[in-house]
Every structure is written in C-alpha cells, then in structure tokens.
Amino acid sequence: MTTVRREAFGRMPPEEGGGEVEKFVLQSDSVRVEILSYGCIIATLETKDRDGQFSDVVLGFDTLEGYTRKHPFFGAVVGRVANRIANGRFSLDGKEYQLFLNNGPNSLHGGAKGFDKVLWSPQVLPSGVRFFRLSPDGEEGYPGDLKVWVTYTLSGRELAINYQAQSSKTTPISLTNHAYFNLAGQGSRDVYDHEISIAADSYLPVDDTKIPTGEVAAVQGTGFDLRQPVELGKHLQEFHLDGFDHNFCLHQGQDRRLVARVFHPPTGRTMEVHTTQPGLQFYTGNNLDGSLKGKGAATYPRHSAFCLETQNWPDAVNRPHFPNVLLHPGEEYNHTTWLVFSTA
C-alpha cells in the first residue's frame, strides 16, 4: 500500500516567475521518496538497511534555494537530451541546429535551462505522481513543440519512472533521472565499499571532452568489465581509473531487463536498476569537490555518490550507428526505469 501526500516546498524567485513548488511524498512499507514539481527532482529517497533502519540514500538539499542555484543536476530529470552532444550541433532534414554550450565545447543535459530547471504541472495518482510540461518549439535550440510526461510510481520496494513524449517536429530526445546515490546514506564519505555489476558487454570510449569517439569497445579484459560484481574502490585502484563517466551499451530491446546491481555490504542495502533504455551512464561523482552544502549540512566530496543514468547513447544524434534518438511527429517516446531496493 502506497500513500501519496503533497505539500508546499517553496516559491520560485520572482525573476523565475515566482511559481509555487510542491513536494510529493510517496511512501510504502519499505521506501519513502520525496519528489519536487521543480525539475521532477527526487529530493529524498529513504530505504531500509538489514536492521530495518531507514536512511536517505540520495544527495540533495534541504531547501528550494539549493536546487535553484547551480548544482550538478542532483535528483533531476534532464532533457531534452541527456548527456553530451558534440559542439552542441546536429543536422536534421538538411537544417543545422546549434545548442547552448554548457560543458566545455559541448552541450550537456539539455543546455542552459533544461528540464531540470523548470516547473512542471503535477497530477496525483493512486500510488504516485505524474508531471507534465510543454517544451516549446525552439526551446534551448531544439525543434518542435514537445509534450512530456514523467510519472513516478511506488509499489512496495520498487520505484518506477516512466517517460513519455510527443513532438510536432522531428527532434532528438533522451530523458533520464540524474539521482546521486550512496547506499551508506547521503553525506557518507565515499562509495568505495559498494559492490557494483553492470550487464554490458561493451562501452563507449570517450575523448578528453567526454564525447564518444564512435568506437563501440568490448569490456572484456578492461576496467570496464563490470559483468561480475566488483568492489568499487579496489577496482578503481587496480585499473588506475580516476572514476567512471561512461556509457555502457545495454542489450537492445523494448523489454524490461535488469541492467545493474549495487550492493553495500556494511548495511546490506541493495539497489537494482531495470530499464527499457539502450544505454546506462555510470558516473562516480568525479566532479563533486566538497564545496556544496547538502542535506543536514553534509558536504559531498569526490566519489561520495554514484549515478546510474538510463538513457540513449551520448551524441547519438551525430552517430548514425548508435541507437535511434529521433522522435518523429505521430510517434510516442516511451521508456521506463525501475529502481528496486532490498537488503541482503
């Protein structure tokens, strides 16, 4: 049985239109999640350890001000296109589009004001909440009026996130949630003692601006082979890796499949990621530097969280051999990701 509660969380600054931001609290016996109408942000996600103790396992802020200031997309839905587009450029039907460059020479997570920085219209459901917005033609340089629905549903130990969209013109689209997890509890120092596995036989090597080179490389015999569980800290040391910020290429298909599993031995917390998406960006919080004051005055140093962002492959709009990222008029974009929490 899931209960859903809505309450005020704050008001947008006057220069941002001053709209009211609401918080939606979804609660089952084993999971409690708080989601904001600003950016569809997962602000809190509490789950039990093996002794039945709840802890909040996502990074974020106590107040709206934290989220309206610059931060690394904590808990937010990012779009129109998650991840990076090289030089912020792509061509469609003979026309070139130029996006805002907000990540060195590239466009990242939708540009200057992506889906993470806007108010969405909420609708309470029996066991969740659905958010809607219309992204107008030309917003952040993207073509077409894009209608977008993001639905969060909590059922027992499972949080489902469904993304649907329709466009009036052909447009690239790739939506994901950018939650930062630490199964020891947010504010814990690092994620080195987490054990992770990712069901991917290949990954995308990147250049020094984090854009895929175009090669689809086998993980076999590399530090990217996470098909069997590895202890993260030891693994990074063994392969002399600074961290991960890479797309793992998942088995293609529209069906739900288990793509990643994270286990935290000290607490027994386990998180599984299931999805219909073709890619999974594994990111180990390499750019966190301890400068942000998070929930409960916690600081978030480097490697103090991980992200498992289910999405299309980065820069797919410029790579014909990557999975199709284009949504045409009359079609529907529809993907779901399920996060399943348990203890071992």
Short mmCIF file of C-alpha atoms in Angstrom, two decimals:
data_model
loop_
_atom_site.label_atom_id
_atom_site.label_comp_id
_atom_site.label_asym_id
_atom_site.label_seq_id
_atom_site.Cartn_x
_atom_site.Cartn_y
_atom_site.Cartn_z
CA MET A 1 0.00 0.00 0.00
CA THR A 2 1.47 3.34 -1.09
CA THR A 3 0.36 6.67 0.38
CA VAL A 4 0.80 9.92 -1.54
CA ARG A 5 0.95 13.30 0.19
CA ARG A 6 1.50 16.75 -1.32
CA GLU A 7 2.82 19.81 0.50
CA ALA A 8 4.38 23.19 -0.25
CA PHE A 9 8.16 23.22 -0.66
CA GLY A 10 8.85 26.84 -1.57
CA ARG A 11 8.36 29.56 -4.14
CA MET A 12 10.43 30.25 -7.22
CA PRO A 13 12.34 33.56 -7.12
CA PRO A 14 10.40 36.47 -8.69
CA GLU A 15 12.81 36.62 -11.66
CA GLU A 16 11.90 32.97 -12.35
CA GLY A 17 8.17 33.67 -12.34
CA GLY A 18 7.56 33.12 -8.62
CA GLY A 19 5.55 29.91 -9.03
CA GLU A 20 4.85 27.56 -6.13
CA VAL A 21 6.99 24.42 -5.87
CA GLU A 22 5.31 21.39 -4.35
CA LYS A 23 6.74 18.26 -2.78
CA PHE A 24 5.10 14.87 -3.26
CA VAL A 25 5.79 12.24 -0.62
CA LEU A 26 5.34 8.63 -1.78
CA GLN A 27 5.56 6.07 1.00
CA SER A 28 5.35 2.27 1.16
CA ASP A 29 6.39 -0.12 3.92
CA SER A 30 9.97 -0.18 2.72
CA VAL A 31 10.64 3.01 0.70
CA ARG A 32 9.85 6.70 1.19
CA VAL A 33 10.53 9.12 -1.65
CA GLU A 34 10.05 12.89 -1.96
CA ILE A 35 9.71 14.38 -5.45
CA LEU A 36 9.57 18.07 -6.36
CA SER A 37 7.48 19.72 -9.08
CA TYR A 38 10.64 21.70 -9.89
CA GLY A 39 12.79 19.61 -12.23
CA CYS A 40 10.87 16.43 -11.25
CA ILE A 41 13.65 16.17 -8.65
CA ILE A 42 13.98 13.17 -6.35
CA ALA A 43 14.90 15.16 -3.24
CA THR A 44 14.83 12.28 -0.74
CA LEU A 45 14.81 8.51 -1.06
CA GLU A 46 14.78 6.59 2.20
CA THR A 47 15.21 2.84 2.25
CA LYS A 48 15.84 0.23 4.96
CA ASP A 49 19.12 -1.42 5.93
CA ARG A 50 19.27 -5.03 7.11
CA ASP A 51 18.31 -3.93 10.65
CA GLY A 52 15.22 -2.15 9.36
CA GLN A 53 16.71 1.34 9.84
CA PHE A 54 15.75 3.93 7.24
CA SER A 55 18.38 6.19 5.68
CA ASP A 56 18.19 8.76 2.91
CA VAL A 57 20.38 7.41 0.08
CA VAL A 58 20.27 10.33 -2.41
CA LEU A 59 22.26 13.57 -2.41
CA GLY A 60 20.43 16.90 -2.45
CA PHE A 61 19.41 19.96 -0.48
CA ASP A 62 17.06 20.78 2.38
CA THR A 63 15.59 23.86 0.69
CA LEU A 64 14.46 25.01 -2.75
CA GLU A 65 17.28 27.60 -2.83
CA GLY A 66 19.81 24.79 -3.05
CA TYR A 67 18.16 23.44 -6.17
CA THR A 68 17.62 26.81 -7.90
CA ARG A 69 21.33 27.65 -7.56
CA LYS A 70 23.98 25.94 -9.67
CA HIS A 71 24.39 22.26 -8.76
CA PRO A 72 25.27 19.04 -10.63
CA PHE A 73 21.69 18.02 -11.52
CA PHE A 74 21.01 16.35 -8.14
CA GLY A 75 17.96 14.10 -8.49
CA ALA A 76 16.60 15.90 -11.55
CA VAL A 77 15.07 14.79 -14.82
CA VAL A 78 17.35 16.08 -17.59
CA GLY A 79 16.40 16.76 -21.20
CA ARG A 80 15.53 17.20 -23.99
CA VAL A 81 18.70 15.22 -24.48
CA ALA A 82 20.54 13.73 -21.53
CA ASN A 83 24.33 13.61 -21.67
CA ARG A 84 26.52 15.36 -24.25
CA ILE A 85 26.06 16.50 -27.83
CA ALA A 86 29.38 17.28 -29.55
CA ASN A 87 29.85 21.01 -30.17
CA GLY A 88 26.15 21.41 -29.36
CA ARG A 89 25.40 20.83 -33.05
CA PHE A 90 23.33 18.46 -35.14
CA SER A 91 21.61 18.41 -38.53
CA LEU A 92 18.06 17.25 -39.29
CA ASP A 93 16.48 17.18 -42.74
CA GLY A 94 19.23 19.40 -44.09
CA LYS A 95 18.92 22.03 -41.38
CA GLU A 96 21.65 22.65 -38.81
CA TYR A 97 20.76 23.28 -35.17
CA GLN A 98 23.06 25.00 -32.67
CA LEU A 99 22.54 24.43 -28.94
CA PHE A 100 23.95 26.31 -25.98
CA LEU A 101 27.43 25.11 -24.95
CA ASN A 102 27.41 24.48 -21.19
CA ASN A 103 30.07 21.78 -20.85
CA GLY A 104 33.31 22.96 -22.43
CA PRO A 105 32.82 22.71 -26.21
CA ASN A 106 29.67 20.57 -25.82
CA SER A 107 26.02 20.81 -24.84
CA LEU A 108 25.09 18.80 -21.72
CA HIS A 109 21.73 17.65 -20.30
CA GLY A 110 19.52 19.96 -22.34
CA GLY A 111 21.56 23.18 -22.29
CA ALA A 112 21.44 26.40 -20.27
CA LYS A 113 17.93 25.85 -18.93
CA GLY A 114 16.96 22.23 -19.38
CA PHE A 115 14.09 20.23 -17.93
CA ASP A 116 15.86 20.21 -14.54
CA LYS A 117 15.39 23.98 -14.10
CA VAL A 118 11.67 24.41 -14.81
CA LEU A 119 8.35 23.96 -13.01
CA TRP A 120 6.23 21.00 -14.09
CA SER A 121 2.45 20.58 -13.70
CA PRO A 122 1.68 17.76 -11.24
CA GLN A 123 -1.18 15.29 -11.08
CA VAL A 124 -1.55 12.99 -8.07
CA LEU A 125 -2.10 9.30 -8.89
CA PRO A 126 -3.23 6.49 -6.54
CA SER A 127 0.37 5.37 -5.89
CA GLY A 128 2.44 8.13 -7.41
CA VAL A 129 2.58 11.43 -9.25
CA ARG A 130 2.66 12.44 -12.92
CA PHE A 131 4.34 15.63 -14.13
CA PHE A 132 3.65 17.34 -17.46
CA ARG A 133 5.20 20.17 -19.41
CA LEU A 134 5.21 21.53 -22.93
CA SER A 135 8.70 22.33 -24.18
CA PRO A 136 8.02 24.93 -26.90
CA ASP A 137 9.46 24.78 -30.40
CA GLY A 138 12.95 26.30 -30.33
CA GLU A 139 13.45 25.94 -26.56
CA GLU A 140 17.21 25.63 -25.99
CA GLY A 141 17.57 25.38 -29.78
CA TYR A 142 15.60 22.15 -30.20
CA PRO A 143 12.91 21.79 -32.89
CA GLY A 144 9.23 21.06 -32.28
CA ASP A 145 6.64 21.53 -29.56
CA LEU A 146 7.41 18.63 -27.26
CA LYS A 147 4.82 17.36 -24.79
CA VAL A 148 6.49 15.46 -21.95
CA TRP A 149 5.06 13.35 -19.14
CA VAL A 150 7.20 11.94 -16.30
CA THR A 151 5.43 9.52 -13.96
CA TYR A 152 6.79 8.24 -10.64
CA THR A 153 5.04 5.22 -9.14
CA LEU A 154 5.99 3.49 -5.88
CA SER A 155 4.97 -0.11 -5.32
CA GLY A 156 6.49 -1.82 -2.26
CA ARG A 157 10.27 -1.84 -2.81
CA GLU A 158 10.07 -0.62 -6.40
CA LEU A 159 10.12 2.93 -7.75
CA ALA A 160 9.14 3.15 -11.43
CA ILE A 161 9.95 6.21 -13.54
CA ASN A 162 8.12 6.39 -16.87
CA TYR A 163 8.91 8.94 -19.56
CA GLN A 164 6.54 9.72 -22.43
CA ALA A 165 6.79 12.38 -25.11
CA GLN A 166 5.23 13.52 -28.38
CA SER A 167 6.63 16.13 -30.77
CA SER A 168 5.21 18.34 -33.52
CA LYS A 169 8.53 18.15 -35.43
CA THR A 170 11.31 15.57 -35.62
CA THR A 171 13.56 16.12 -32.60
CA PRO A 172 16.23 14.23 -30.68
CA ILE A 173 15.10 13.13 -27.24
CA SER A 174 16.72 11.15 -24.44
CA LEU A 175 15.38 11.53 -20.91
CA THR A 176 16.85 10.29 -17.65
CA ASN A 177 16.85 10.93 -13.92
CA HIS A 178 20.16 12.16 -12.50
CA ALA A 179 19.90 10.98 -8.88
CA TYR A 180 23.19 10.60 -6.99
CA PHE A 181 23.15 7.55 -4.71
CA ASN A 182 25.15 6.47 -1.68
CA LEU A 183 23.69 3.32 -0.11
CA ALA A 184 25.57 4.03 3.13
CA GLY A 185 23.38 7.14 3.40
CA GLN A 186 23.77 10.59 1.85
CA GLY A 187 26.64 12.51 3.45
CA SER A 188 28.81 9.39 3.72
CA ARG A 189 32.40 9.98 2.67
CA ASP A 190 32.69 7.80 -0.46
CA VAL A 191 31.24 4.83 -2.33
CA TYR A 192 34.43 2.75 -2.43
CA ASP A 193 32.90 -0.06 -0.33
CA HIS A 194 29.95 -0.51 -2.73
CA GLU A 195 29.91 -3.58 -4.98
CA ILE A 196 28.59 -2.96 -8.47
CA SER A 197 27.78 -5.01 -11.54
CA ILE A 198 26.56 -3.78 -14.95
CA ALA A 199 25.18 -6.19 -17.56
CA ALA A 200 27.00 -4.77 -20.59
CA ASP A 201 29.41 -6.45 -23.00
CA SER A 202 30.56 -3.15 -24.49
CA TYR A 203 31.00 0.52 -23.62
CA LEU A 204 31.78 3.80 -25.41
CA PRO A 205 35.35 5.14 -25.14
CA VAL A 206 35.38 8.96 -24.99
CA ASP A 207 37.71 11.81 -25.93
CA ASP A 208 39.02 14.32 -23.39
CA THR A 209 35.75 16.30 -23.56
CA LYS A 210 33.77 13.11 -22.72
CA ILE A 211 32.32 12.77 -26.23
CA PRO A 212 32.24 9.19 -27.59
CA THR A 213 34.90 8.51 -30.21
CA GLY A 214 32.41 6.43 -32.20
CA GLU A 215 34.00 3.11 -31.26
CA VAL A 216 31.86 0.53 -29.51
CA ALA A 217 34.50 -1.29 -27.45
CA ALA A 218 34.30 -4.69 -25.77
CA VAL A 219 34.60 -4.58 -21.97
CA GLN A 220 36.40 -7.95 -21.92
CA GLY A 221 39.83 -7.65 -20.28
CA THR A 222 39.38 -3.96 -19.35
CA GLY A 223 38.46 -1.99 -16.25
CA PHE A 224 35.03 -1.57 -17.84
CA ASP A 225 34.17 -5.22 -17.42
CA LEU A 226 31.63 -5.00 -14.62
CA ARG A 227 29.63 -8.07 -15.61
CA GLN A 228 30.64 -9.68 -12.32
CA PRO A 229 30.40 -7.60 -9.12
CA VAL A 230 33.49 -5.53 -8.23
CA GLU A 231 34.27 -3.56 -5.09
CA LEU A 232 34.45 -0.05 -6.46
CA GLY A 233 37.43 1.41 -4.57
CA LYS A 234 39.66 -1.61 -5.14
CA HIS A 235 38.61 -1.79 -8.78
CA LEU A 236 39.47 1.86 -9.47
CA GLN A 237 42.90 1.31 -7.89
CA GLU A 238 43.57 -1.92 -9.72
CA PHE A 239 42.85 -0.39 -13.13
CA HIS A 240 44.27 3.08 -12.30
CA LEU A 241 40.92 4.72 -13.06
CA ASP A 242 40.01 8.23 -11.82
CA GLY A 243 36.38 7.16 -11.81
CA PHE A 244 33.67 6.33 -14.30
CA ASP A 245 31.72 8.70 -16.54
CA HIS A 246 30.93 6.36 -19.40
CA ASN A 247 28.03 4.90 -21.33
CA PHE A 248 27.59 1.15 -21.04
CA CYS A 249 25.87 -0.40 -24.07
CA LEU A 250 22.93 -2.50 -22.94
CA HIS A 251 21.33 -5.40 -24.77
CA GLN A 252 18.85 -3.83 -27.18
CA GLY A 253 15.13 -4.40 -26.94
CA GLN A 254 11.98 -2.78 -25.62
CA ASP A 255 11.51 -5.24 -22.76
CA ARG A 256 12.27 -4.60 -19.12
CA ARG A 257 15.64 -6.05 -18.18
CA LEU A 258 17.97 -6.00 -15.17
CA VAL A 259 20.98 -3.86 -16.15
CA ALA A 260 22.80 -3.01 -12.91
CA ARG A 261 23.00 -4.06 -9.30
CA VAL A 262 24.70 -2.26 -6.40
CA PHE A 263 25.26 -3.88 -3.01
CA HIS A 264 26.55 -2.16 0.14
CA PRO A 265 27.89 -4.93 2.45
CA PRO A 266 28.03 -2.89 5.72
CA THR A 267 24.30 -2.01 5.62
CA GLY A 268 23.03 -4.83 3.42
CA ARG A 269 21.27 -2.32 1.15
CA THR A 270 20.87 -3.44 -2.45
CA MET A 271 19.66 -1.45 -5.44
CA GLU A 272 18.76 -2.97 -8.79
CA VAL A 273 18.22 -0.96 -11.96
CA HIS A 274 15.85 -2.35 -14.59
CA THR A 275 15.08 -0.45 -17.80
CA THR A 276 13.85 -0.43 -21.40
CA GLN A 277 16.58 2.06 -22.40
CA PRO A 278 19.57 1.21 -24.66
CA GLY A 279 22.29 2.82 -22.52
CA LEU A 280 23.43 3.32 -18.95
CA GLN A 281 25.75 6.16 -17.98
CA PHE A 282 27.74 5.09 -14.92
CA TYR A 283 29.14 8.14 -13.15
CA THR A 284 31.07 8.10 -9.88
CA GLY A 285 30.70 11.76 -8.85
CA ASN A 286 34.16 12.66 -10.16
CA ASN A 287 33.33 16.39 -10.24
CA LEU A 288 31.99 16.62 -6.69
CA ASP A 289 34.53 18.59 -4.65
CA GLY A 290 33.02 19.13 -1.21
CA SER A 291 32.05 22.74 -1.93
CA LEU A 292 28.27 22.19 -1.86
CA LYS A 293 26.41 22.15 1.45
CA GLY A 294 23.86 19.40 1.14
CA LYS A 295 21.11 17.98 3.37
CA GLY A 296 21.79 18.22 7.07
CA ALA A 297 24.86 20.39 6.31
CA ALA A 298 26.59 17.37 4.72
CA THR A 299 29.38 18.04 2.25
CA TYR A 300 29.75 15.94 -0.88
CA PRO A 301 33.37 15.21 -1.77
CA ARG A 302 34.63 13.48 -4.90
CA HIS A 303 33.35 9.89 -5.28
CA SER A 304 30.79 10.34 -2.49
CA ALA A 305 27.99 9.12 -4.76
CA PHE A 306 27.28 7.27 -7.98
CA CYS A 307 24.74 7.78 -10.77
CA LEU A 308 23.24 5.09 -12.97
CA GLU A 309 21.52 7.12 -15.69
CA THR A 310 19.44 5.02 -18.06
CA GLN A 311 19.30 6.81 -21.42
CA ASN A 312 20.17 6.74 -25.09
CA TRP A 313 23.85 6.80 -26.01
CA PRO A 314 25.62 10.18 -25.80
CA ASP A 315 25.90 12.17 -29.05
CA ALA A 316 23.65 9.61 -30.79
CA VAL A 317 22.13 12.40 -32.91
CA ASN A 318 25.52 12.70 -34.66
CA ARG A 319 26.27 8.96 -34.83
CA PRO A 320 24.10 7.01 -37.29
CA HIS A 321 25.38 3.66 -35.97
CA PHE A 322 24.20 4.46 -32.41
CA PRO A 323 20.61 3.63 -31.35
CA ASN A 324 17.99 5.95 -32.89
CA VAL A 325 17.45 9.08 -30.78
CA LEU A 326 14.92 10.83 -33.05
CA LEU A 327 11.23 11.23 -32.26
CA HIS A 328 9.01 11.91 -35.28
CA PRO A 329 5.56 13.52 -35.32
CA GLY A 330 2.86 10.91 -34.73
CA GLU A 331 5.23 8.67 -32.74
CA GLU A 332 5.49 8.30 -28.97
CA TYR A 333 8.66 8.22 -26.92
CA ASN A 334 8.02 5.81 -24.06
CA HIS A 335 10.66 4.41 -21.70
CA THR A 336 10.56 3.13 -18.13
CA THR A 337 13.23 2.60 -15.49
CA TRP A 338 12.61 0.68 -12.29
CA LEU A 339 14.72 1.04 -9.11
CA VAL A 340 14.28 -1.93 -6.79
CA PHE A 341 15.56 -1.70 -3.21
CA SER A 342 16.13 -4.66 -0.91
CA THR A 343 18.51 -5.91 1.79
CA ALA A 344 20.88 -8.85 1.85
#
